[in-house]
mmCIF file of C-alpha atoms and ligand atoms in Angstrom:
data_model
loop_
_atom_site.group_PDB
_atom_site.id
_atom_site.type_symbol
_atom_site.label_atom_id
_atom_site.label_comp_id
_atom_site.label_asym_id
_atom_site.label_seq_id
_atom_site.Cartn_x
_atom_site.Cartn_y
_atom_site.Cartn_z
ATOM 1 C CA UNK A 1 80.221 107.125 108.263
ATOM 2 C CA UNK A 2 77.525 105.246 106.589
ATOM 3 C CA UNK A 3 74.281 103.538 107.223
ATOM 4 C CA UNK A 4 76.176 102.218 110.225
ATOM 5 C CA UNK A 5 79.394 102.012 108.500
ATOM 6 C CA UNK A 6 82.887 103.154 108.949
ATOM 7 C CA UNK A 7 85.259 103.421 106.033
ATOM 8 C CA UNK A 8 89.135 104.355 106.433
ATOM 9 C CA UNK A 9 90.529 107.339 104.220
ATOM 10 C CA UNK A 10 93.966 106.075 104.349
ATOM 11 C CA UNK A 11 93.852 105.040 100.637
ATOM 12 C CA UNK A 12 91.792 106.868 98.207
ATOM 13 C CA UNK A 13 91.164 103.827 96.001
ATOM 14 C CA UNK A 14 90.575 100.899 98.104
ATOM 15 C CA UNK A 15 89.101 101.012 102.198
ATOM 16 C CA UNK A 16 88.317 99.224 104.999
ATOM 17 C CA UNK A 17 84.741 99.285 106.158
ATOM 18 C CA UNK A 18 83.807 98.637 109.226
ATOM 19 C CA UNK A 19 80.152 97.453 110.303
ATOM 20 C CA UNK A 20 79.323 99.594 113.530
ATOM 21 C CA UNK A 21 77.756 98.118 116.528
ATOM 22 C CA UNK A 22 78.554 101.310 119.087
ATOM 23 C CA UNK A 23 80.322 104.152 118.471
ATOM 24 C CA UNK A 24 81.896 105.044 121.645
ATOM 25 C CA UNK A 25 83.039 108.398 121.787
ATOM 26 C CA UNK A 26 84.594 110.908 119.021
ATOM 27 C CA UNK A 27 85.933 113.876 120.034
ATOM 28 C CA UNK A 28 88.928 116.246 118.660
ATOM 29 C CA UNK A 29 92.045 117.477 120.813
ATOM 30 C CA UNK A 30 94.521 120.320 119.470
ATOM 31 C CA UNK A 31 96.088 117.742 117.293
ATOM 32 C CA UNK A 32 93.771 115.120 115.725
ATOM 33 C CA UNK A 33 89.839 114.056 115.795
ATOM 34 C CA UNK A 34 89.844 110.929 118.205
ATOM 35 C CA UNK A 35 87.473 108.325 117.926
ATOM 36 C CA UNK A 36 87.134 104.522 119.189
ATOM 37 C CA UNK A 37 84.437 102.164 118.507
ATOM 38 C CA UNK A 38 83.011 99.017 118.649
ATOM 39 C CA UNK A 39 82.268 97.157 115.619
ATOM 40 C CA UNK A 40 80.295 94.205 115.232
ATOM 41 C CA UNK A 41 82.616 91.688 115.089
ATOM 42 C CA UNK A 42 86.383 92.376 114.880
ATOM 43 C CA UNK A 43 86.111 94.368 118.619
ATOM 44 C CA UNK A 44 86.966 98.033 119.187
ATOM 45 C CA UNK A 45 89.433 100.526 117.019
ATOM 46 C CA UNK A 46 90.997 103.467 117.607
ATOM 47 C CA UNK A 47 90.869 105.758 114.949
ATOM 48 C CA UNK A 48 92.778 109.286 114.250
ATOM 49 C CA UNK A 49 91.817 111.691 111.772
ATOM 50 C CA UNK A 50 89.805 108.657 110.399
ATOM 51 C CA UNK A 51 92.608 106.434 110.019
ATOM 52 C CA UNK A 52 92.681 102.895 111.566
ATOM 53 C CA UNK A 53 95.397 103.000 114.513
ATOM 54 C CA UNK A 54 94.631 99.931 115.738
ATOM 55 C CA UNK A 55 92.156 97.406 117.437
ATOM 56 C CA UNK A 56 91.349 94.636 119.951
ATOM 57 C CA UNK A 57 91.126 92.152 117.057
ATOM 58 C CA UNK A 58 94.710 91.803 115.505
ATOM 59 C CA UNK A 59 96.801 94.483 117.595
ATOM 60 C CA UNK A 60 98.561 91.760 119.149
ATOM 61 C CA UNK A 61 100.147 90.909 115.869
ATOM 62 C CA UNK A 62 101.646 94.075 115.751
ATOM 63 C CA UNK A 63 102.791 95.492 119.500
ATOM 64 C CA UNK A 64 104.405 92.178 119.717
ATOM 65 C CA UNK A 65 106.342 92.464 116.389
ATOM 66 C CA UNK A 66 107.229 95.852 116.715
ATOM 67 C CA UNK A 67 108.568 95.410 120.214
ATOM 68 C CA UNK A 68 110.261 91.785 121.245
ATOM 69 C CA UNK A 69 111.810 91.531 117.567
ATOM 70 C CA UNK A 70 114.506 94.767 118.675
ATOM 71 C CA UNK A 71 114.453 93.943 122.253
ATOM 72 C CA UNK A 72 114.913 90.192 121.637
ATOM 73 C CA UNK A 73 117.901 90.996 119.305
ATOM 74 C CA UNK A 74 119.861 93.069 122.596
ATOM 75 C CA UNK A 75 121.584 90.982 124.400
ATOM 76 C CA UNK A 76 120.275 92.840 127.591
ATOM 77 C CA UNK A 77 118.080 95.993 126.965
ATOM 78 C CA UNK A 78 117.492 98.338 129.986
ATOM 79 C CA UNK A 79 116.404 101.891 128.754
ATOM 80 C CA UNK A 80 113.726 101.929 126.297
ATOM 81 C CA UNK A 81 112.133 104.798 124.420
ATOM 82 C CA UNK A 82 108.894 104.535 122.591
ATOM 83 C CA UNK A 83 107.831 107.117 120.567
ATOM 84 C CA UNK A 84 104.344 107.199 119.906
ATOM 85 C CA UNK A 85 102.217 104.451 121.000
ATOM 86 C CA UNK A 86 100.000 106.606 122.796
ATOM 87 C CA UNK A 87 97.271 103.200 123.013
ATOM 88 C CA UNK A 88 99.777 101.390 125.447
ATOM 89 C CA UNK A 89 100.190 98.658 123.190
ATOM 90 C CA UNK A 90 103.831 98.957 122.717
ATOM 91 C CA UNK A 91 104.252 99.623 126.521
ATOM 92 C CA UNK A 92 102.326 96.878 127.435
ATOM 93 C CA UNK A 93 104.672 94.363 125.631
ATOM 94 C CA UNK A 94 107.694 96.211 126.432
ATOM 95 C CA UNK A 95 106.768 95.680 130.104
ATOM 96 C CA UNK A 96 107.438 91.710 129.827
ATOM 97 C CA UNK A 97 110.606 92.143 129.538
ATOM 98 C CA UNK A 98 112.897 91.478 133.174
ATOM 99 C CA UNK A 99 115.549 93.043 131.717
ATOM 100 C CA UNK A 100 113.926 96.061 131.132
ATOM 101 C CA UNK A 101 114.450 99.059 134.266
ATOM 102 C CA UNK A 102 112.892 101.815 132.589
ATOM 103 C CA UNK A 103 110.943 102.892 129.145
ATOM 104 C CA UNK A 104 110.387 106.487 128.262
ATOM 105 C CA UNK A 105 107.168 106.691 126.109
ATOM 106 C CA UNK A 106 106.927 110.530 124.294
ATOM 107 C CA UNK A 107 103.257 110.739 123.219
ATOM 108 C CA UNK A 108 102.342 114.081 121.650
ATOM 109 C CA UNK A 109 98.813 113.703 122.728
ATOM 110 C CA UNK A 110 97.548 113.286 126.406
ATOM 111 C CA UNK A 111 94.031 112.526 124.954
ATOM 112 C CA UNK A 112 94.585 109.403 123.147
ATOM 113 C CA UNK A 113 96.051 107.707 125.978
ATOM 114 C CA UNK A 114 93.770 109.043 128.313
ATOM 115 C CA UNK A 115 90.747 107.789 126.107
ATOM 116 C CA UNK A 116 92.769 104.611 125.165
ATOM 117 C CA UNK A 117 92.911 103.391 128.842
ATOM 118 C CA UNK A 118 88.995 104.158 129.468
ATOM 119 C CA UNK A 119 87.711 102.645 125.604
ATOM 120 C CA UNK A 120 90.661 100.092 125.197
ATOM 121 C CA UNK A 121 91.745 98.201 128.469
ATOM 122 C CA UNK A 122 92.569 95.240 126.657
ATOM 123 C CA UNK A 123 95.162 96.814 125.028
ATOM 124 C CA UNK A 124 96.884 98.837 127.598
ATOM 125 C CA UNK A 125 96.000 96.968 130.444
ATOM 126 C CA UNK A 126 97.994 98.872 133.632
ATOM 127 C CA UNK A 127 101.080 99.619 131.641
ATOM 128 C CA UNK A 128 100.285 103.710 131.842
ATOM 129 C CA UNK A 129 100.507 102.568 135.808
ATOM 130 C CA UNK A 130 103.834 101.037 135.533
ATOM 131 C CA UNK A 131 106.936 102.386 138.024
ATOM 132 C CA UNK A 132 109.205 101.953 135.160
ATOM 133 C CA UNK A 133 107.159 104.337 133.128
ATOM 134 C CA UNK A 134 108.405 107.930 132.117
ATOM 135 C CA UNK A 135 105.773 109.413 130.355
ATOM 136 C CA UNK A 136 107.046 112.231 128.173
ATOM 137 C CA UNK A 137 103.755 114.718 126.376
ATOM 138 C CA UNK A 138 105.884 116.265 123.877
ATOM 139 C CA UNK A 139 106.260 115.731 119.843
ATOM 140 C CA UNK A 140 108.930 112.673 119.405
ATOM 141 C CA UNK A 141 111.179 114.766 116.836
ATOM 142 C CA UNK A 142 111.424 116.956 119.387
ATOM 143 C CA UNK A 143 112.550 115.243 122.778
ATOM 144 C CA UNK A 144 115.497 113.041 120.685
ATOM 145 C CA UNK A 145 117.282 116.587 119.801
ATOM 146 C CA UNK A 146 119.388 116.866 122.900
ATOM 147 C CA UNK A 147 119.761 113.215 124.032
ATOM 148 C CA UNK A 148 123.029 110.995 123.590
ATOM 149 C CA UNK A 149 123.948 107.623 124.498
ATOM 150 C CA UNK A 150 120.678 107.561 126.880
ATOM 151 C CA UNK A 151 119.116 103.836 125.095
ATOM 152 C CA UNK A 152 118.983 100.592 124.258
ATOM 153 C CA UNK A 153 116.528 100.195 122.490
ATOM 154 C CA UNK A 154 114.345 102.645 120.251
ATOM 155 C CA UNK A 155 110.708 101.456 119.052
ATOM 156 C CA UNK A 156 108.728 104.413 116.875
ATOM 157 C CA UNK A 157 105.151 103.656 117.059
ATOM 158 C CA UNK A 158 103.975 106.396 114.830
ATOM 159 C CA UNK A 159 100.689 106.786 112.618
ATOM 160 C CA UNK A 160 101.457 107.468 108.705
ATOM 161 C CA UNK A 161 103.363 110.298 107.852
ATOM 162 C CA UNK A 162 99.663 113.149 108.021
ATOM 163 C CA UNK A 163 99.606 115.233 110.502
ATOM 164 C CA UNK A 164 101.817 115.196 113.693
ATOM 165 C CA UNK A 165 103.261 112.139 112.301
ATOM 166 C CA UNK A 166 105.073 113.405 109.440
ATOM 167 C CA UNK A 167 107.979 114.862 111.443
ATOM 168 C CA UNK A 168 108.980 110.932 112.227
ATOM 169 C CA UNK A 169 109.537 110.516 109.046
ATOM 170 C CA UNK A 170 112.908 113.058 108.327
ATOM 171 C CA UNK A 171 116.282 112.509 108.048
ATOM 172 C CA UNK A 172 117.038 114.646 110.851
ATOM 173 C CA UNK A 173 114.441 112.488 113.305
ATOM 174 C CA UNK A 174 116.462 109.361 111.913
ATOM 175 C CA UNK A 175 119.877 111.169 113.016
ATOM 176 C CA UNK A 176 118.956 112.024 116.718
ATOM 177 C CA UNK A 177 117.743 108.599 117.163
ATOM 178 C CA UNK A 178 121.226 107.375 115.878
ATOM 179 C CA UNK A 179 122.568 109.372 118.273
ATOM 180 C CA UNK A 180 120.713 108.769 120.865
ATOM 181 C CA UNK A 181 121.421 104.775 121.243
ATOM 182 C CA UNK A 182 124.206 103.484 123.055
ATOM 183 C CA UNK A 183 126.267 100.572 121.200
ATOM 184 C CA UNK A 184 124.348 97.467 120.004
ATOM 185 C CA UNK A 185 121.424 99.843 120.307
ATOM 186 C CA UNK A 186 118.250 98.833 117.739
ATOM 187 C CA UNK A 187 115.620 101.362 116.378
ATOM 188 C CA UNK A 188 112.888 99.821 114.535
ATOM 189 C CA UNK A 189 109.652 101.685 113.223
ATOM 190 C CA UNK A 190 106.922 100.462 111.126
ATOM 191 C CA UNK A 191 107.070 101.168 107.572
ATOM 192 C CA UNK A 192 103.677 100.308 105.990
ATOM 193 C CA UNK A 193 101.616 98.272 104.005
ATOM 194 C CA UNK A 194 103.980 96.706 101.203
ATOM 195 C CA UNK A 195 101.301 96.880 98.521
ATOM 196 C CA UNK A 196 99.824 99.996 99.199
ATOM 197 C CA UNK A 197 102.532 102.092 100.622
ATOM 198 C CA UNK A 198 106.041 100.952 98.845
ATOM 199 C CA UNK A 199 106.955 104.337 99.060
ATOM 200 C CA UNK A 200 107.172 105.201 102.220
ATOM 201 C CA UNK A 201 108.657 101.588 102.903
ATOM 202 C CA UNK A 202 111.382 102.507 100.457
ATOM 203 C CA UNK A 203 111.656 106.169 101.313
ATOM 204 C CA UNK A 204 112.245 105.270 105.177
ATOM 205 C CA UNK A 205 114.648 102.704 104.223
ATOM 206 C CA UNK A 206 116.765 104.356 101.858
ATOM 207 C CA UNK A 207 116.653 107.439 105.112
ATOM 208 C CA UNK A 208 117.435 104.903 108.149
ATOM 209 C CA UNK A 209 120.488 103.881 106.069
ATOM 210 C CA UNK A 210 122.239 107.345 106.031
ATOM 211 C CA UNK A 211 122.771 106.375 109.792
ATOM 212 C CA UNK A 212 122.882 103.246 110.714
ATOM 213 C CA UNK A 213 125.488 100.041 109.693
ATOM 214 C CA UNK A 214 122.510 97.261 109.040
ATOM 215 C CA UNK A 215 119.043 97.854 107.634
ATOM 216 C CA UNK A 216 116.800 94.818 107.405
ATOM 217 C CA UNK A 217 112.980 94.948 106.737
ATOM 218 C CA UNK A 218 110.830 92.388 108.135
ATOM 219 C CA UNK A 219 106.931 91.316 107.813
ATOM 220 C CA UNK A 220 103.715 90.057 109.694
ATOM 221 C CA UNK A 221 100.368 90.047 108.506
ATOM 222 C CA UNK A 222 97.996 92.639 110.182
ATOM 223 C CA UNK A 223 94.458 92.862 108.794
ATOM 224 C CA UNK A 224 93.715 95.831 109.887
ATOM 225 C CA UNK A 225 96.463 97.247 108.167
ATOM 226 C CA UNK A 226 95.015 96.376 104.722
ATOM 227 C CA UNK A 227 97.087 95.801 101.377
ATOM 228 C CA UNK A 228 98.828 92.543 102.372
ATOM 229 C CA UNK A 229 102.397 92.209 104.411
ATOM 230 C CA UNK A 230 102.546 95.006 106.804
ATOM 231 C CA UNK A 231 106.429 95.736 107.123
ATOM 232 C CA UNK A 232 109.029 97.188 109.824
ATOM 233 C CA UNK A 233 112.210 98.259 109.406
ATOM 234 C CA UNK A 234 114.931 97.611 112.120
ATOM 235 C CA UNK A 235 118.283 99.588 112.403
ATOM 236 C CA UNK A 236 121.416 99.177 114.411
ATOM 237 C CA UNK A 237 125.103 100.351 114.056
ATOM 238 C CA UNK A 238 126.091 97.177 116.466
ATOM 239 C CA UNK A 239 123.608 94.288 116.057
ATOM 240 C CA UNK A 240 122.846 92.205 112.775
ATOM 241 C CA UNK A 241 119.818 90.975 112.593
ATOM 242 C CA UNK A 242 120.473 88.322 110.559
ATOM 243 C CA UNK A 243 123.204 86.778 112.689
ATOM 244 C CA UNK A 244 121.360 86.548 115.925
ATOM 245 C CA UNK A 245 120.577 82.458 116.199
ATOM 246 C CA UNK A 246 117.636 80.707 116.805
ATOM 247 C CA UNK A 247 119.356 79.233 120.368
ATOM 248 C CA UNK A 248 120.095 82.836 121.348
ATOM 249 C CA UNK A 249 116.552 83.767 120.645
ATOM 250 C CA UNK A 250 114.854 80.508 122.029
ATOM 251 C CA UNK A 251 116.871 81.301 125.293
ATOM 252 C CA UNK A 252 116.318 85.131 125.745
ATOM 253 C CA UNK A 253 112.373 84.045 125.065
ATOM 254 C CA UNK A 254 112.450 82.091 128.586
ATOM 255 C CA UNK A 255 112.783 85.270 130.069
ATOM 256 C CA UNK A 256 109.504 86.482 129.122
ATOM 257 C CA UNK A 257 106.835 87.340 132.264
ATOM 258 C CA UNK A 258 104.205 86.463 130.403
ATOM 259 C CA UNK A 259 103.124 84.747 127.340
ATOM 260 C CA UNK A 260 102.795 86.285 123.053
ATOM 261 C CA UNK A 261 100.368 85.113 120.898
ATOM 262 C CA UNK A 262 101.880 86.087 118.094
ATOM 263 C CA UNK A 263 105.879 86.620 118.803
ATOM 264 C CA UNK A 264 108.084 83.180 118.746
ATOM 265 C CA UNK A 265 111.939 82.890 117.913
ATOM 266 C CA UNK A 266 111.134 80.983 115.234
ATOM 267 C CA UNK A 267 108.781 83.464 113.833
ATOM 268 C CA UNK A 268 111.790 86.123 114.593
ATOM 269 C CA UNK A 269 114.174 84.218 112.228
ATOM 270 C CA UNK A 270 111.380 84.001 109.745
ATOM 271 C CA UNK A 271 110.020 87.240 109.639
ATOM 272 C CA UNK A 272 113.196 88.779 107.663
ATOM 273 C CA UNK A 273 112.991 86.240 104.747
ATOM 274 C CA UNK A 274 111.478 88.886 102.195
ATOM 275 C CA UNK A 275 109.488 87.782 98.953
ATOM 276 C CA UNK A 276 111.383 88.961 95.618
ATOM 277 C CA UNK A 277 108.507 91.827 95.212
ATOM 278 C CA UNK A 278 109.504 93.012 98.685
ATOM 279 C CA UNK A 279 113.103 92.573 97.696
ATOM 280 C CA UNK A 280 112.202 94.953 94.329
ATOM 281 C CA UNK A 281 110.782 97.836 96.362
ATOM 282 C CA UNK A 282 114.238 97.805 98.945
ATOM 283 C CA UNK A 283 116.809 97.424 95.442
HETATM 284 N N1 LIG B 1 99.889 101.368 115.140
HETATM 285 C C1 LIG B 1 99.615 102.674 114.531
HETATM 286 C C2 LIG B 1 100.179 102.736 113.130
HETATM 287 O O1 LIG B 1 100.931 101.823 112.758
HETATM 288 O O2 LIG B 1 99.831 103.681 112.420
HETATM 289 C C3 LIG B 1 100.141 103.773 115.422
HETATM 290 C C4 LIG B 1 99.333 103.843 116.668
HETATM 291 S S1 LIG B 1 99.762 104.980 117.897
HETATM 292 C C5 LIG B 1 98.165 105.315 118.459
HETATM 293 C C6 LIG B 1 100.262 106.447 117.061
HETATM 294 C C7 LIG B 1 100.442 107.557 118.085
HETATM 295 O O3 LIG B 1 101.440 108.483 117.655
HETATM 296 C C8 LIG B 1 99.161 108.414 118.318
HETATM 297 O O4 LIG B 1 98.766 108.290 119.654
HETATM 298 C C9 LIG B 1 99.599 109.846 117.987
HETATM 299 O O5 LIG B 1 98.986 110.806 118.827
HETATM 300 C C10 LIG B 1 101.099 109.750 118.213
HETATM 301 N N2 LIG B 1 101.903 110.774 117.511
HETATM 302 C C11 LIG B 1 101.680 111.324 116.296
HETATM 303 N N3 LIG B 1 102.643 112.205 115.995
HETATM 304 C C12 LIG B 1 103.522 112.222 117.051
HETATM 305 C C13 LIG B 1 104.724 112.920 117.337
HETATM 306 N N4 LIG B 1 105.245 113.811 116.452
HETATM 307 N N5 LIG B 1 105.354 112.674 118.515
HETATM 308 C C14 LIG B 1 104.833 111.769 119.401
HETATM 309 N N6 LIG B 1 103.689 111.080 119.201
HETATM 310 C C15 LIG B 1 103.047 111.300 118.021
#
């Protein structure tokens, strides 16, 4: 930090500052150094190992991208696993869904969700609360080892590939999660910043489709994620993503409990139209 900034050390050549108005609490668990604050004017972030994990100002851009694009695509999704997503995010949006009986969230570190729900409200809201929560405090690579034919739906919520991360990044995480969704199941992850990290976008793709029938990337801008179109990748062996129409989607949409500020079906048709440089990165 300084003179009352914050600067990411995702990228060594190019950062994202951050004018500080409060810092509001930094401390380390066994895994990571935690911190959240407040900055002057784009609200409060959540940082790990001084990476940007996400904030109050754009997050709904991503949690709803990440989570009604798969669980729009099922025809009814029930079981739900979430690995990661220890800010409640994810959960939170997951939560809107009726069809939806239970979601099992593996988080490998208690502190970030207990700090998240005191420093970010707005973001988790009472989803830690929720009766159809199974909260599993475990590394993700582990706890999909043993399971089979236990989900739906599949969304990885992970930081980059440093740290604990990097073991949701391997083939082998790739194949238990294959194995672990039942048919028309959906995994989707996020893959990166398609300026900035075309490798890992095109490292995780070419992995995902060792075990899965259909691949597709798709985009949304989230500025906190700097280095233009942040991407996801979805995977199923039973649902195309490309087939689902916009009727289908307009109609599951009705469903919703509550409104998206970002998420629309006509924004989930959209969002897998890919640029040619995108294109380039996936040939
Ligand atoms: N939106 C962020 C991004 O795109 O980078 C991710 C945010 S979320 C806070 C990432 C969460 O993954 C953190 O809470 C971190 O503790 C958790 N995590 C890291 N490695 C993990 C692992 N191996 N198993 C489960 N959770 C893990």
């Amino acid at each position: 930090m300084k003179n009352g900034w914050f600067f990411e050390s995702l990228f060594p050549d190019a950062k994202l500052g951050l004018k500080i108005k409060k810092n509001l609490s930094s401390t380390r668990s066994k895994f990571q150094k935690i911190r959240f604050l407040e900055s002057q004017h784009l609200g409060r972030f959540l940082i790990l190992d001084d990476i940007i994990q996400t904030s109050t100002w754009d997050e709904f851009v991503y949690h709803e991208m990440l989570t009604h694009i798969p669980l729009f695509s099922h025809p009814a999704p029930k079981d739900v696993l979430v690995i990661g997503g220890g800010d409640g995010g994810v959960l939170r949006e997951v939560l809107k869904h009726r069809t939806v009986k239970k979601v099992t969230l593996v988080e490998i570190d208690k502190q970030v969700i207990n700090q998240s729900q005191r420093y970010l409200p707005g973001i988790c809201r009472n989803s830690f609360q929720s009766k159809k929560l199974e909260l599993i405090i475990g590394d993700g690579a582990e706890f999909v080892k043993d399971k089979l034919k236990d989900y739906d739906v599949a969304i990885v919520d992970s930081p980059d590939p440093i740290g604990p991360g990097k073991t949701l990044f391997q083939d082998k995480f790739y194949h238990n999660l294959s194995n672990l969704l039942r048919q028309n199941g959906i995994m989707v992850r996020q893959s990166g910043s398609s300026f900035f990290q075309k490798k890992e976008l095109q490292d995780n793709y070419a992995r995902v489709g060792k075990f899965f029938k259909y691949s597709a990337v798709y985009t949304a801008a989230v500025p906190t994620y700097i280095g233009g179109l942040f991407t996801f990748i979805f995977c199923s062996s039973g649902i195309n993503p490309g087939k689902i129409n916009l009727k289908t989607l307009k109609k599951r949409f009705t469903q919703l409990k509550s409104k998206t500020r970002y998420y629309n079906p006509e924004i989930h048709s959209a969002c897998f139209q890919l640029p040619n440089y995108i294109k380039e990165i996936l040939r």
